[in-house]
CSV table of C-alpha atoms in Angstrom, one decimal:
chain,number,residue,atom,x,y,z
D,26,MET,CA,44.5,-202.6,-18.7
D,27,THR,CA,41.1,-201.8,-20.2
D,28,ASP,CA,41.1,-199.6,-23.5
D,29,LEU,CA,39.7,-196.7,-21.8
D,30,PRO,CA,42.4,-194.8,-20.3
D,31,LYS,CA,42.2,-193.7,-16.4
D,32,ILE,CA,43.2,-190.2,-17.7
D,33,ARG,CA,43.0,-188.8,-21.1
D,34,ILE,CA,44.2,-185.4,-21.7
D,35,ARG,CA,43.6,-183.6,-25.1
D,36,GLY,CA,44.5,-180.0,-26.7
D,37,LEU,CA,45.7,-178.8,-23.3
D,38,CYS,CA,46.6,-175.2,-23.4
D,39,LYS,CA,47.5,-172.7,-20.9
D,40,ALA,CA,49.0,-169.3,-21.0
D,41,PHE,CA,50.2,-166.8,-18.7
D,42,GLY,CA,49.6,-163.2,-20.1
D,43,ALA,CA,51.5,-163.5,-23.5
D,44,ASN,CA,53.6,-166.6,-22.5
D,45,GLN,CA,51.9,-169.6,-23.7
D,46,VAL,CA,53.1,-172.7,-21.9
D,47,LEU,CA,51.0,-175.4,-22.6
D,48,ARG,CA,50.0,-175.8,-26.7
D,49,GLY,CA,47.8,-178.3,-27.4
D,50,LEU,CA,49.1,-181.1,-24.8
D,51,ASP,CA,47.9,-184.8,-25.5
D,52,LEU,CA,48.5,-187.5,-22.9
D,53,ASP,CA,46.9,-191.0,-22.0
D,54,ILE,CA,47.7,-192.7,-18.8
D,55,ALA,CA,45.9,-196.1,-18.2
D,56,ALA,CA,44.8,-197.4,-15.0
D,57,GLY,CA,47.4,-198.7,-12.6
D,58,GLU,CA,50.2,-197.2,-14.9
D,59,SER,CA,53.2,-194.9,-13.7
D,60,VAL,CA,54.0,-192.2,-16.4
D,61,VAL,CA,56.8,-189.8,-15.7
D,62,VAL,CA,56.8,-186.6,-17.7
D,63,ILE,CA,60.2,-185.1,-18.1
D,64,GLY,CA,61.3,-181.7,-19.6
D,65,GLY,CA,63.1,-178.6,-18.9
D,66,SER,CA,62.7,-176.1,-16.2
D,67,GLY,CA,59.7,-173.8,-17.4
D,68,THR,CA,58.6,-176.0,-19.8
D,69,GLY,CA,55.1,-176.4,-18.2
D,70,LYS,CA,55.4,-179.8,-16.1
D,71,SER,CA,53.9,-178.2,-12.7
D,72,VAL,CA,51.1,-176.5,-14.9
D,73,LEU,CA,50.2,-179.9,-16.5
D,74,ILE,CA,49.7,-181.4,-12.7
D,75,LYS,CA,47.9,-178.2,-11.6
D,76,CYS,CA,45.7,-177.9,-14.5
D,77,LEU,CA,45.2,-182.0,-13.7
D,78,ILE,CA,44.3,-182.0,-10.3
D,79,GLY,CA,42.0,-178.5,-10.6
D,80,LEU,CA,44.6,-175.9,-9.2
D,81,MET,CA,44.5,-174.3,-12.4
D,82,GLU,CA,41.6,-174.2,-15.1
D,83,PRO,CA,43.2,-174.7,-18.8
D,84,ASP,CA,42.6,-172.1,-21.2
D,85,ALA,CA,41.3,-174.8,-23.9
D,86,GLY,CA,41.5,-178.4,-24.1
D,87,THR,CA,39.9,-181.6,-22.1
D,88,ILE,CA,40.9,-183.7,-19.2
D,89,GLU,CA,39.0,-187.0,-18.9
D,90,LEU,CA,39.2,-189.1,-15.7
D,91,ASP,CA,37.6,-192.7,-16.3
D,92,GLY,CA,35.9,-191.3,-19.4
D,93,LYS,CA,34.5,-188.3,-17.6
D,94,LEU,CA,35.2,-184.8,-18.7
D,95,ILE,CA,36.6,-183.1,-15.4
D,96,THR,CA,37.6,-179.6,-16.8
D,97,GLY,CA,35.0,-176.8,-16.4
D,98,LEU,CA,33.3,-178.4,-13.5
D,99,PRO,CA,31.4,-176.7,-10.9
D,100,PRO,CA,33.2,-176.0,-8.0
D,101,ARG,CA,31.5,-178.8,-5.7
D,102,GLN,CA,32.1,-181.3,-8.2
D,103,ARG,CA,35.6,-180.5,-9.0
D,104,GLU,CA,36.5,-180.8,-5.1
D,105,ALA,CA,34.9,-184.4,-5.1
D,106,VAL,CA,37.0,-184.9,-8.3
D,107,MET,CA,40.2,-183.5,-6.5
D,108,GLY,CA,39.4,-185.9,-3.4
D,109,ARG,CA,40.6,-188.7,-5.9
D,110,PHE,CA,44.2,-187.3,-6.5
D,111,GLY,CA,47.0,-187.0,-4.2
D,112,LEU,CA,49.9,-184.7,-4.9
D,113,LEU,CA,53.3,-184.8,-3.3
D,114,PHE,CA,54.4,-181.3,-3.9
D,115,GLN,CA,57.9,-180.3,-4.9
D,116,ASN,CA,58.9,-179.1,-1.4
D,117,GLY,CA,56.6,-181.1,0.6
D,118,ALA,CA,53.9,-178.0,1.4
D,119,LEU,CA,53.9,-179.4,4.6
D,120,PHE,CA,51.8,-177.0,7.1
D,121,ASP,CA,54.4,-175.3,9.4
D,122,SER,CA,52.0,-174.4,12.0
D,123,VAL,CA,51.2,-178.1,12.9
D,124,PRO,CA,53.3,-181.1,14.1
D,125,VAL,CA,53.9,-184.0,11.5
D,126,LEU,CA,51.2,-186.2,12.9
D,127,ASP,CA,48.6,-183.5,12.1
D,128,ASN,CA,50.1,-183.1,8.9
D,129,VAL,CA,49.9,-186.3,8.0
D,130,ALA,CA,46.3,-186.8,9.5
D,131,PHE,CA,44.8,-183.7,7.6
D,132,GLY,CA,43.4,-185.2,4.9
D,133,LEU,CA,41.8,-188.0,6.8
D,134,VAL,CA,39.8,-185.4,8.9
D,135,SER,CA,39.0,-182.6,5.9
D,136,ALA,CA,38.6,-185.1,2.9
D,137,LYS,CA,37.3,-188.3,4.5
D,138,GLY,CA,35.6,-186.9,7.8
D,139,ARG,CA,37.5,-189.5,10.1
D,140,PRO,CA,37.4,-188.7,13.7
D,141,MET,CA,40.8,-187.1,14.7
D,142,ALA,CA,42.0,-190.0,17.0
D,143,GLU,CA,41.4,-192.8,14.3
D,144,ALA,CA,42.9,-190.4,11.8
D,145,LYS,CA,46.0,-189.8,14.0
D,146,ARG,CA,46.4,-193.8,14.5
D,147,THR,CA,46.2,-194.2,10.6
D,148,ALA,CA,48.7,-191.2,10.2
D,149,MET,CA,50.9,-193.2,12.2
D,150,GLU,CA,50.8,-196.2,10.3
D,151,LYS,CA,51.8,-194.1,7.2
D,152,LEU,CA,54.6,-192.7,8.6
D,153,ALA,CA,55.6,-195.9,9.4
D,154,GLN,CA,55.3,-197.0,6.0
D,155,VAL,CA,57.7,-194.3,4.9
D,156,GLY,CA,60.1,-194.9,7.6
D,157,LEU,CA,59.3,-192.7,9.9
D,158,GLY,CA,58.8,-193.5,13.7
D,159,ALA,CA,56.8,-191.8,16.6
D,160,ASP,CA,59.8,-189.8,17.5
D,161,VAL,CA,59.1,-187.6,14.3
D,162,ALA,CA,55.4,-187.6,14.8
D,163,ALA,CA,55.4,-184.8,17.4
D,164,MET,CA,58.1,-182.7,15.7
D,165,TYR,CA,57.4,-179.5,13.3
D,166,PRO,CA,58.3,-179.8,9.8
D,167,ALA,CA,60.7,-176.9,10.2
D,168,GLU,CA,62.8,-179.1,12.4
D,169,LEU,CA,63.2,-182.1,9.6
D,170,SER,CA,65.6,-182.7,7.0
D,171,GLY,CA,65.0,-182.0,3.6
D,172,GLY,CA,64.3,-185.8,2.9
D,173,MET,CA,62.5,-186.7,6.3
D,174,ARG,CA,60.1,-183.9,4.8
D,175,LYS,CA,59.7,-185.6,1.7
D,176,ARG,CA,58.6,-188.6,3.6
D,177,VAL,CA,56.1,-187.0,5.6
D,178,ALA,CA,54.7,-185.3,2.5
D,179,LEU,CA,54.7,-188.6,0.9
D,180,ALA,CA,52.9,-190.2,4.3
D,181,ARG,CA,50.4,-187.3,3.6
D,182,THR,CA,49.9,-187.9,0.1
D,183,ILE,CA,49.1,-191.5,0.5
D,184,ALA,CA,47.1,-191.2,3.7
D,185,THR,CA,44.1,-190.9,2.1
D,186,GLU,CA,44.5,-193.8,-0.4
D,187,PRO,CA,43.8,-191.5,-3.4
D,188,ASP,CA,43.2,-193.0,-6.8
D,189,ILE,CA,45.8,-191.2,-8.6
D,190,LEU,CA,49.0,-190.2,-7.6
D,191,LEU,CA,50.8,-187.0,-8.9
D,192,PHE,CA,54.2,-186.8,-7.7
D,193,ASP,CA,56.0,-183.2,-8.4
D,194,GLU,CA,59.5,-183.3,-8.7
D,195,PRO,CA,60.0,-185.7,-6.0
D,196,THR,CA,63.7,-186.1,-5.9
D,197,THR,CA,64.6,-182.5,-6.3
D,198,GLY,CA,66.9,-181.1,-3.8
D,199,LEU,CA,67.9,-184.2,-2.4
D,200,ASP,CA,71.1,-186.3,-2.4
D,201,PRO,CA,71.4,-189.4,-4.7
D,202,ILE,CA,71.0,-192.0,-1.9
D,203,MET,CA,67.6,-190.3,-0.2
D,204,GLY,CA,66.4,-189.8,-3.9
D,205,ASP,CA,66.9,-193.6,-4.4
D,206,VAL,CA,65.1,-194.0,-1.0
D,207,ILE,CA,62.1,-191.6,-2.0
D,208,ASP,CA,62.0,-193.3,-5.3
D,209,GLN,CA,61.7,-196.8,-3.8
D,210,LEU,CA,58.9,-195.5,-1.5
D,211,ILE,CA,57.2,-194.0,-4.2
D,212,LEU,CA,57.4,-197.4,-6.1
D,213,LYS,CA,56.4,-199.3,-2.8
D,214,CYS,CA,53.3,-196.8,-2.1
D,215,VAL,CA,52.2,-197.1,-5.7
D,216,ARG,CA,52.1,-200.9,-5.5
D,217,GLU,CA,50.6,-201.3,-2.4
D,218,LEU,CA,47.8,-198.8,-3.4
D,219,GLY,CA,47.5,-200.3,-6.8
D,220,GLY,CA,46.9,-196.5,-8.1
D,221,THR,CA,47.7,-194.6,-11.1
D,222,ALA,CA,50.8,-192.5,-11.0
D,223,LEU,CA,52.1,-189.3,-13.0
D,224,THR,CA,55.4,-187.8,-12.0
D,225,ILE,CA,57.0,-184.7,-13.4
D,226,THR,CA,60.9,-184.9,-13.1
D,227,HIS,CA,64.1,-184.0,-15.0
D,228,ASP,CA,66.1,-186.4,-12.6
D,229,MET,CA,66.6,-188.9,-15.4
D,230,THR,CA,68.0,-191.7,-12.9
D,231,SER,CA,64.6,-191.2,-10.8
D,232,ALA,CA,62.5,-190.9,-14.0
D,233,LYS,CA,63.6,-194.6,-15.3
D,234,ARG,CA,63.6,-195.8,-11.6
D,235,ILE,CA,59.7,-194.8,-11.2
D,236,GLY,CA,58.1,-195.0,-14.7
D,237,ASP,CA,56.4,-197.9,-16.6
D,238,ARG,CA,56.6,-194.9,-19.6
D,239,ILE,CA,58.3,-191.7,-20.3
D,240,ALA,CA,56.9,-188.6,-21.8
D,241,MET,CA,58.9,-185.5,-23.0
D,242,LEU,CA,57.4,-182.4,-22.5
D,243,TYR,CA,59.0,-179.8,-24.9
D,244,ASP,CA,57.3,-176.5,-26.3
D,245,GLY,CA,54.2,-176.9,-24.8
D,246,ARG,CA,53.5,-180.3,-26.3
D,247,ILE,CA,54.5,-184.3,-25.3
D,248,ILE,CA,57.1,-184.7,-28.3
D,249,TRP,CA,57.7,-188.3,-27.6
D,250,VAL,CA,56.2,-191.1,-25.2
D,251,GLY,CA,58.0,-194.5,-24.9
D,252,PRO,CA,58.6,-197.3,-22.3
D,253,ALA,CA,61.0,-196.3,-19.7
D,254,GLY,CA,63.7,-198.5,-20.8
D,255,THR,CA,64.1,-196.9,-24.1
D,256,VAL,CA,64.4,-193.7,-23.2
D,257,ASP,CA,68.2,-193.9,-23.7
D,258,ALA,CA,67.8,-194.8,-27.3
D,259,SER,CA,64.7,-193.3,-28.2
D,260,GLY,CA,66.0,-191.7,-31.5
D,261,ASP,CA,64.7,-188.6,-31.2
D,262,GLU,CA,66.9,-185.7,-31.1
D,263,TYR,CA,65.2,-183.7,-28.4
D,264,VAL,CA,64.7,-186.8,-25.9
D,265,ASP,CA,68.5,-187.5,-26.6
D,266,GLN,CA,69.7,-184.1,-25.8
D,267,PHE,CA,67.8,-183.7,-22.6
D,268,VAL,CA,68.6,-187.7,-21.6
D,269,HIS,CA,72.2,-187.0,-22.3
D,270,GLY,CA,71.9,-183.5,-20.5
D,271,ARG,CA,74.0,-182.0,-23.9
D,272,VAL,CA,74.2,-178.1,-24.1
D,273,GLU,CA,74.1,-178.4,-27.8
D,274,GLY,CA,71.1,-179.6,-29.8
D,275,PRO,CA,67.6,-178.3,-30.8
D,276,ILE,CA,66.4,-177.7,-27.1
D,277,ALA,CA,66.6,-173.7,-26.2
D,278,PHE,CA,65.9,-173.9,-22.3
D,279,ALA,CA,63.2,-171.5,-21.1
D,280,THR,CA,64.2,-169.3,-18.0
D,281,ARG,CA,61.0,-168.4,-16.6
D,282,ARG,CA,59.3,-170.3,-13.9
D,283,HIS,CA,55.3,-170.7,-13.8
B,30,MET,CA,54.3,-144.0,-22.9
B,31,ASN,CA,51.8,-141.3,-23.6
B,32,PRO,CA,50.9,-139.5,-20.4
B,33,ILE,CA,47.2,-140.0,-20.8
B,34,ALA,CA,47.3,-143.6,-21.7
B,35,ALA,CA,49.6,-143.9,-18.6
B,36,ILE,CA,46.7,-142.2,-16.4
B,37,GLY,CA,44.4,-144.7,-18.1
B,38,SER,CA,46.4,-147.5,-17.3
B,39,THR,CA,47.0,-146.5,-13.7
B,40,PHE,CA,43.2,-145.9,-13.3
B,41,LEU,CA,42.2,-149.3,-15.1
B,42,GLU,CA,44.8,-151.1,-12.6
B,43,PHE,CA,43.3,-149.2,-9.6
B,44,LEU,CA,39.6,-150.1,-10.5
B,45,ALA,CA,40.9,-153.9,-11.2
B,46,ALA,CA,42.3,-154.0,-7.5
B,47,VAL,CA,39.1,-152.6,-5.9
B,48,GLY,CA,37.2,-155.3,-8.0
B,49,ARG,CA,39.6,-157.8,-6.6
B,50,LEU,CA,39.5,-156.6,-3.1
B,51,VAL,CA,35.6,-156.6,-3.1
B,52,LEU,CA,35.4,-159.9,-4.7
B,53,PHE,CA,37.6,-161.5,-1.9
B,54,THR,CA,35.6,-159.4,0.8
B,55,ALA,CA,32.4,-161.1,-0.5
B,56,SER,CA,33.9,-164.4,-0.4
B,57,ALA,CA,35.6,-164.3,2.8
B,58,VAL,CA,32.5,-162.9,4.4
B,59,SER,CA,30.2,-165.6,2.9
B,60,HIS,CA,32.8,-168.1,4.0
B,61,CYS,CA,32.3,-166.6,7.8
B,62,VAL,CA,28.8,-167.6,8.0
B,63,ARG,CA,28.7,-170.9,6.0
B,64,PRO,CA,29.8,-174.3,7.5
B,65,PRO,CA,32.0,-175.8,8.1
B,66,PHE,CA,33.6,-173.8,11.0
B,67,TYR,CA,36.9,-174.3,12.6
B,68,PRO,CA,36.3,-173.2,16.4
B,69,ARG,CA,40.1,-174.3,17.4
B,70,ILE,CA,41.4,-172.4,14.7
B,71,LEU,CA,39.3,-169.3,15.8
B,72,LEU,CA,39.9,-169.7,19.4
B,73,ARG,CA,43.6,-169.9,18.7
B,74,GLN,CA,43.2,-166.5,16.6
B,75,ILE,CA,41.1,-164.8,19.4
B,76,ILE,CA,44.1,-165.7,21.7
B,77,GLU,CA,46.6,-164.7,19.5
B,78,ILE,CA,45.1,-161.3,18.7
B,79,GLY,CA,43.0,-160.6,21.8
B,80,PHE,CA,45.3,-161.8,24.6
B,81,TYR,CA,48.7,-161.4,23.5
B,82,SER,CA,47.8,-157.9,21.9
B,83,LEU,CA,46.8,-156.7,25.7
B,84,PRO,CA,50.2,-155.5,26.6
B,85,VAL,CA,50.6,-153.3,23.5
B,86,VAL,CA,47.0,-152.0,23.5
B,87,GLY,CA,47.3,-151.6,27.2
B,88,LEU,CA,50.6,-149.6,27.1
B,89,THR,CA,49.7,-147.7,24.4
B,90,THR,CA,46.4,-146.3,26.0
B,91,LEU,CA,47.8,-146.2,29.5
B,92,PHE,CA,50.4,-143.3,28.1
B,93,SER,CA,47.8,-141.6,26.0
B,94,GLY,CA,45.2,-141.2,28.9
B,95,MET,CA,48.3,-139.9,31.0
B,96,VAL,CA,49.4,-137.4,28.1
B,97,LEU,CA,45.9,-136.6,27.8
B,98,ALA,CA,45.1,-135.3,30.9
B,99,LEU,CA,48.5,-133.4,31.2
B,100,GLN,CA,47.8,-131.5,27.8
B,101,SER,CA,44.3,-130.6,28.4
B,102,TYR,CA,45.1,-129.5,32.2
B,103,THR,CA,47.8,-127.2,30.6
B,104,GLY,CA,45.5,-125.8,27.9
B,105,PHE,CA,42.1,-125.6,30.4
B,106,ALA,CA,44.0,-124.0,33.0
B,107,ARG,CA,44.3,-120.8,30.5
B,108,PHE,CA,40.5,-120.7,30.7
B,109,SER,CA,40.1,-121.9,34.2
B,110,ALA,CA,38.4,-125.0,32.8
B,111,GLU,CA,40.7,-127.5,34.8
B,112,GLY,CA,37.5,-129.2,36.1
B,113,ALA,CA,36.8,-130.6,32.5
B,114,VAL,CA,40.1,-132.3,32.3
B,115,ALA,CA,38.4,-136.0,33.7
B,116,THR,CA,35.1,-135.7,31.4
B,117,VAL,CA,37.7,-135.1,28.1
B,118,VAL,CA,40.0,-137.7,29.0
B,119,VAL,CA,37.1,-140.5,29.2
B,120,LEU,CA,35.3,-139.1,26.0
B,121,SER,CA,38.4,-138.7,24.1
B,122,ILE,CA,39.7,-142.4,25.4
B,123,THR,CA,36.2,-144.3,24.8
B,124,ARG,CA,35.1,-142.3,21.6
B,125,GLU,CA,38.6,-142.0,19.6
B,126,LEU,CA,41.8,-142.8,21.2
B,127,GLY,CA,40.9,-146.3,22.4
B,128,PRO,CA,39.5,-147.7,19.5
B,129,VAL,CA,41.7,-145.6,16.8
B,130,LEU,CA,45.1,-146.4,18.7
B,131,ALA,CA,43.8,-150.4,19.5
B,132,GLY,CA,42.9,-150.4,16.1
B,133,LEU,CA,46.9,-149.0,14.6
B,134,MET,CA,48.4,-151.3,17.1
B,135,VAL,CA,46.8,-154.4,16.1
B,136,ALA,CA,47.3,-153.4,12.6
B,137,GLY,CA,50.9,-153.3,13.2
B,138,ARG,CA,51.3,-156.4,15.1
B,139,ILE,CA,48.5,-158.8,13.7
B,140,GLY,CA,47.9,-157.7,10.2
B,141,ALA,CA,51.7,-157.7,9.3
B,142,SER,CA,51.8,-161.5,11.1
B,143,MET,CA,48.8,-162.3,9.1
B,144,ALA,CA,50.1,-161.1,5.7
B,145,ALA,CA,53.4,-162.9,6.7
B,146,GLU,CA,51.7,-166.3,7.7
B,147,ILE,CA,49.5,-166.5,4.8
B,148,GLY,CA,52.1,-164.9,2.2
B,149,THR,CA,54.5,-167.8,3.0
B,150,MET,CA,52.0,-170.5,2.9
B,151,ARG,CA,51.0,-169.1,-0.5
B,152,VAL,CA,54.8,-169.2,-1.8
B,153,THR,CA,55.6,-172.7,0.0
B,154,GLU,CA,52.3,-174.0,-1.9
B,155,GLN,CA,50.6,-174.7,1.5
B,156,ILE,CA,47.5,-173.1,0.3
B,157,ASP,CA,47.9,-175.3,-2.7
B,158,ALA,CA,48.1,-178.2,-0.4
B,159,LEU,CA,44.9,-177.1,1.5
B,160,THR,CA,43.0,-177.2,-1.7
B,161,THR,CA,44.3,-180.7,-2.7
B,162,LEU,CA,43.2,-181.8,0.8
B,163,SER,CA,39.5,-180.9,0.2
B,164,THR,CA,39.9,-177.8,2.6
B,165,ASN,CA,38.9,-174.4,1.3
B,166,PRO,CA,41.6,-171.9,2.3
B,167,TYR,CA,39.0,-169.3,2.7
B,168,LYS,CA,37.4,-171.2,5.5
B,169,TYR,CA,40.3,-172.3,6.7
B,170,LEU,CA,42.6,-169.4,6.9
B,171,VAL,CA,40.7,-166.4,6.0
B,172,ALA,CA,37.1,-166.7,7.7
B,173,PRO,CA,38.9,-167.4,11.5
B,174,ARG,CA,41.0,-164.7,11.4
B,175,ILE,CA,38.2,-162.2,10.3
B,176,LEU,CA,35.9,-163.7,12.8
B,177,ALA,CA,38.8,-163.3,15.5
B,178,GLY,CA,39.6,-159.9,14.5
B,179,VAL,CA,35.8,-158.9,14.9
B,180,ILE,CA,35.6,-160.3,18.2
B,181,SER,CA,38.7,-159.6,19.9
B,182,LEU,CA,39.1,-155.8,18.8
B,183,PRO,CA,35.9,-154.7,21.2
B,184,PHE,CA,37.5,-156.8,23.9
B,185,LEU,CA,40.7,-155.0,23.6
B,186,VAL,CA,39.3,-151.5,23.3
B,187,LEU,CA,36.9,-152.1,26.5
B,188,VAL,CA,40.4,-153.1,28.3
B,189,GLY,CA,41.9,-150.1,26.5
B,190,ASP,CA,39.5,-147.7,27.6
B,191,ILE,CA,39.8,-148.7,31.2
B,192,VAL,CA,43.5,-148.6,31.3
B,193,GLY,CA,43.4,-145.1,29.4
B,194,VAL,CA,40.9,-143.4,31.7
B,195,PHE,CA,42.9,-144.9,34.7
B,196,GLY,CA,46.4,-143.4,33.1
B,197,GLY,CA,44.5,-140.0,32.9
B,198,TYR,CA,43.4,-140.4,36.7
B,199,ILE,CA,46.7,-141.6,37.8
B,200,VAL,CA,48.0,-138.0,36.3
B,201,GLY,CA,45.2,-136.2,37.1
B,202,VAL,CA,45.4,-137.3,41.2
B,203,TYR,CA,49.0,-137.9,41.8
B,204,LYS,CA,50.5,-135.2,39.6
B,205,LEU,CA,47.9,-132.5,39.1
B,206,ASP,CA,46.5,-132.9,42.5
B,207,PHE,CA,42.9,-133.4,41.9
B,208,ASN,CA,40.6,-135.2,44.6
B,209,ALA,CA,40.4,-138.6,43.8
B,210,ALA,CA,36.4,-138.9,44.4
B,211,THR,CA,35.7,-135.6,42.4
B,212,TYR,CA,38.2,-137.0,39.3
B,213,LEU,CA,35.8,-140.0,39.3
B,214,GLN,CA,32.7,-138.4,39.8
B,215,ARG,CA,33.6,-136.2,36.8
B,216,THR,CA,34.6,-139.1,34.8
B,217,ILE,CA,31.3,-140.9,35.2
B,218,GLU,CA,29.0,-137.8,35.3
B,219,PHE,CA,29.1,-137.2,31.4
B,220,LEU,CA,29.7,-140.5,30.2
B,221,GLU,CA,27.2,-141.8,28.0
B,222,PRO,CA,26.6,-145.6,27.0
B,223,MET,CA,26.8,-144.4,23.2
B,224,ASP,CA,30.4,-143.1,24.0
B,225,VAL,CA,31.5,-146.5,24.7
B,226,ILE,CA,29.2,-148.4,22.4
B,227,SER,CA,30.2,-146.2,19.3
B,228,GLY,CA,34.0,-147.1,20.6
B,229,LEU,CA,33.0,-150.7,20.4
B,230,VAL,CA,31.3,-150.6,17.0
B,231,LYS,CA,34.4,-149.0,15.7
B,232,ALA,CA,36.5,-151.5,17.3
B,233,ALA,CA,34.4,-154.6,15.8
B,234,VAL,CA,35.3,-152.6,12.3
B,235,PHE,CA,38.7,-151.9,12.7
B,236,GLY,CA,39.4,-155.5,13.5
B,237,PHE,CA,37.4,-156.7,10.5
B,238,LEU,CA,39.6,-154.3,8.2
B,239,VAL,CA,42.9,-155.4,10.3
B,240,ALA,CA,42.3,-159.2,9.7
B,241,LEU,CA,40.9,-158.7,5.9
B,242,MET,CA,43.9,-156.8,5.0
B,243,GLY,CA,46.4,-159.1,6.5
B,244,CYS,CA,44.6,-162.2,4.9
B,245,TYR,CA,44.1,-160.1,1.6
B,246,HIS,CA,47.6,-159.2,1.0
B,247,GLY,CA,49.0,-162.5,2.2
B,248,TYR,CA,46.7,-164.6,0.2
B,249,ARG,CA,47.7,-162.4,-3.0
B,250,SER,CA,51.5,-162.4,-2.0
B,251,GLY,CA,54.3,-162.4,-4.9
B,252,ARG,CA,56.7,-165.0,-5.2
B,253,GLY,CA,59.6,-165.2,-2.7
B,254,ALA,CA,60.8,-163.4,0.4
B,255,GLN,CA,60.4,-159.9,-1.3
B,256,GLY,CA,56.8,-160.7,-1.9
B,257,VAL,CA,55.8,-161.6,1.5
B,258,GLY,CA,57.5,-158.2,2.7
B,259,ALA,CA,55.9,-156.4,0.6
B,260,ALA,CA,52.4,-158.2,1.5
B,261,THR,CA,53.0,-157.5,4.9
B,262,THR,CA,54.0,-153.7,4.3
B,263,ASN,CA,50.8,-153.2,2.4
B,264,ALA,CA,48.7,-155.0,4.8
B,265,VAL,CA,49.8,-152.4,7.7
B,266,VAL,CA,49.6,-149.5,5.4
B,267,SER,CA,46.1,-150.2,4.0
B,268,ALA,CA,44.7,-151.2,7.1
B,269,SER,CA,46.0,-148.5,9.0
B,270,ILE,CA,44.7,-145.8,6.3
B,271,LEU,CA,41.1,-147.9,6.0
B,272,ILE,CA,41.1,-147.6,10.1
B,273,LEU,CA,41.5,-143.5,9.8
B,274,ILE,CA,39.1,-143.4,7.0
B,275,SER,CA,36.2,-145.4,8.4
B,276,ASN,CA,37.0,-144.0,11.8
B,277,TYR,CA,35.6,-140.3,10.5
B,278,GLY,CA,32.6,-142.1,8.5
B,279,ILE,CA,31.5,-144.1,11.7
B,280,THR,CA,32.1,-141.0,13.9
B,281,THR,CA,29.9,-139.1,11.3
B,282,LEU,CA,27.1,-142.0,11.5
B,283,PHE,CA,27.1,-141.8,15.3
B,284,PHE,CA,27.6,-138.3,16.4
B,285,SER,CA,26.8,-136.0,13.4
B,286,GLN,CA,23.8,-134.0,14.4
């Protein structure tokens, strides 16, 4: 690891009308590191990822990638930067109208300009990498179970071999066994790609499995960061309440989704 | 709230909505003419709009032509002007009924389907996924649908014109006992190229409006099933109203002295 973080976020602010979601969020992620951001529902975890990848423009603050500012870039430059990210959406966000194989090959054709035949060959390899066979390739997303959809979405995310992998609630809605399978696949994919990973979740088991470090998001800011192994004994009352799932404590959960 | 403030607030919201639509339209049109293009998606949309709407448009114009012949006969018989039935049918169908009925039918069938499809993609983050995979949603989703609408509607209207005139012919010849050759002669005699061309121009404009409204309302769909449902309704209603308003405008352009 070098001193220069792969991703440096400073003073990130984002509001939706009168609802101030991010209030000056700071976070550094080193190259090759896997950071997990935990926090309750409605605390702005997804907003953080969307600002990072460029789906939302922050109201204030800066995001640097390899020391270069990526906020406020003109659309073309922003598109080029976006190509370095891979995002696993919470519900997969697979394209309903095309089969699984075309879903996985999509980014290879559109972002990397590969010929369709070659892209489909690579897509088959990526499907195999997440434990799916040729029988699934011809199916449509609506025909798949939740776990299979997540695997396909993961295959699509890693297909373009991005520098930075973002995982939005990767185990939400899955049973514990499938959650473990997805976590192992994420670890394997991140390791094989040698990429930097940012995961947002409120699944503590998953967070401890995936993350090198865990950061707690509360009230629009990162209030605690530490190695994944220390999260159970952080000494922070907010983190303790969240990790142990206690109703009593300083955290007042927001109810609105962004 | 103060009534004047409420009126002002509603007016400002209206202006904002118009502004959003104008920006969306400008962006959509600019992406229609700038590469990359998606010919396979365009072809799929042309088939969806142009081919699969044929039965609906055909049936609508067939029965409209039949009713038109019947009604104009009963009206004109009072003035001993039954001979004008064929001319009235062909001019009404090519100038007005063909394009307007096809436009309204396609608004119901395609506008709703576009809004629902794109709205669902918005709600399930598929549009965000497109963006993260270096694909501009305007180019991939909006531009092919708008181009397909503009290309397909004139074709549909041309077929609808022929079927509608044929409907009038069936009623004229087999029910009202017109001589077949005379009916056809009267149909062709007073028909001018501009009658058909104006209908085709209207069709292209209506195709644009239907696709634009379907895409716009789908793209701006709110969250959940209710949001998608509202987008679908808004797409059909706004496209239908715009078709009727623009129909008057185009008719004025072509036929006002």
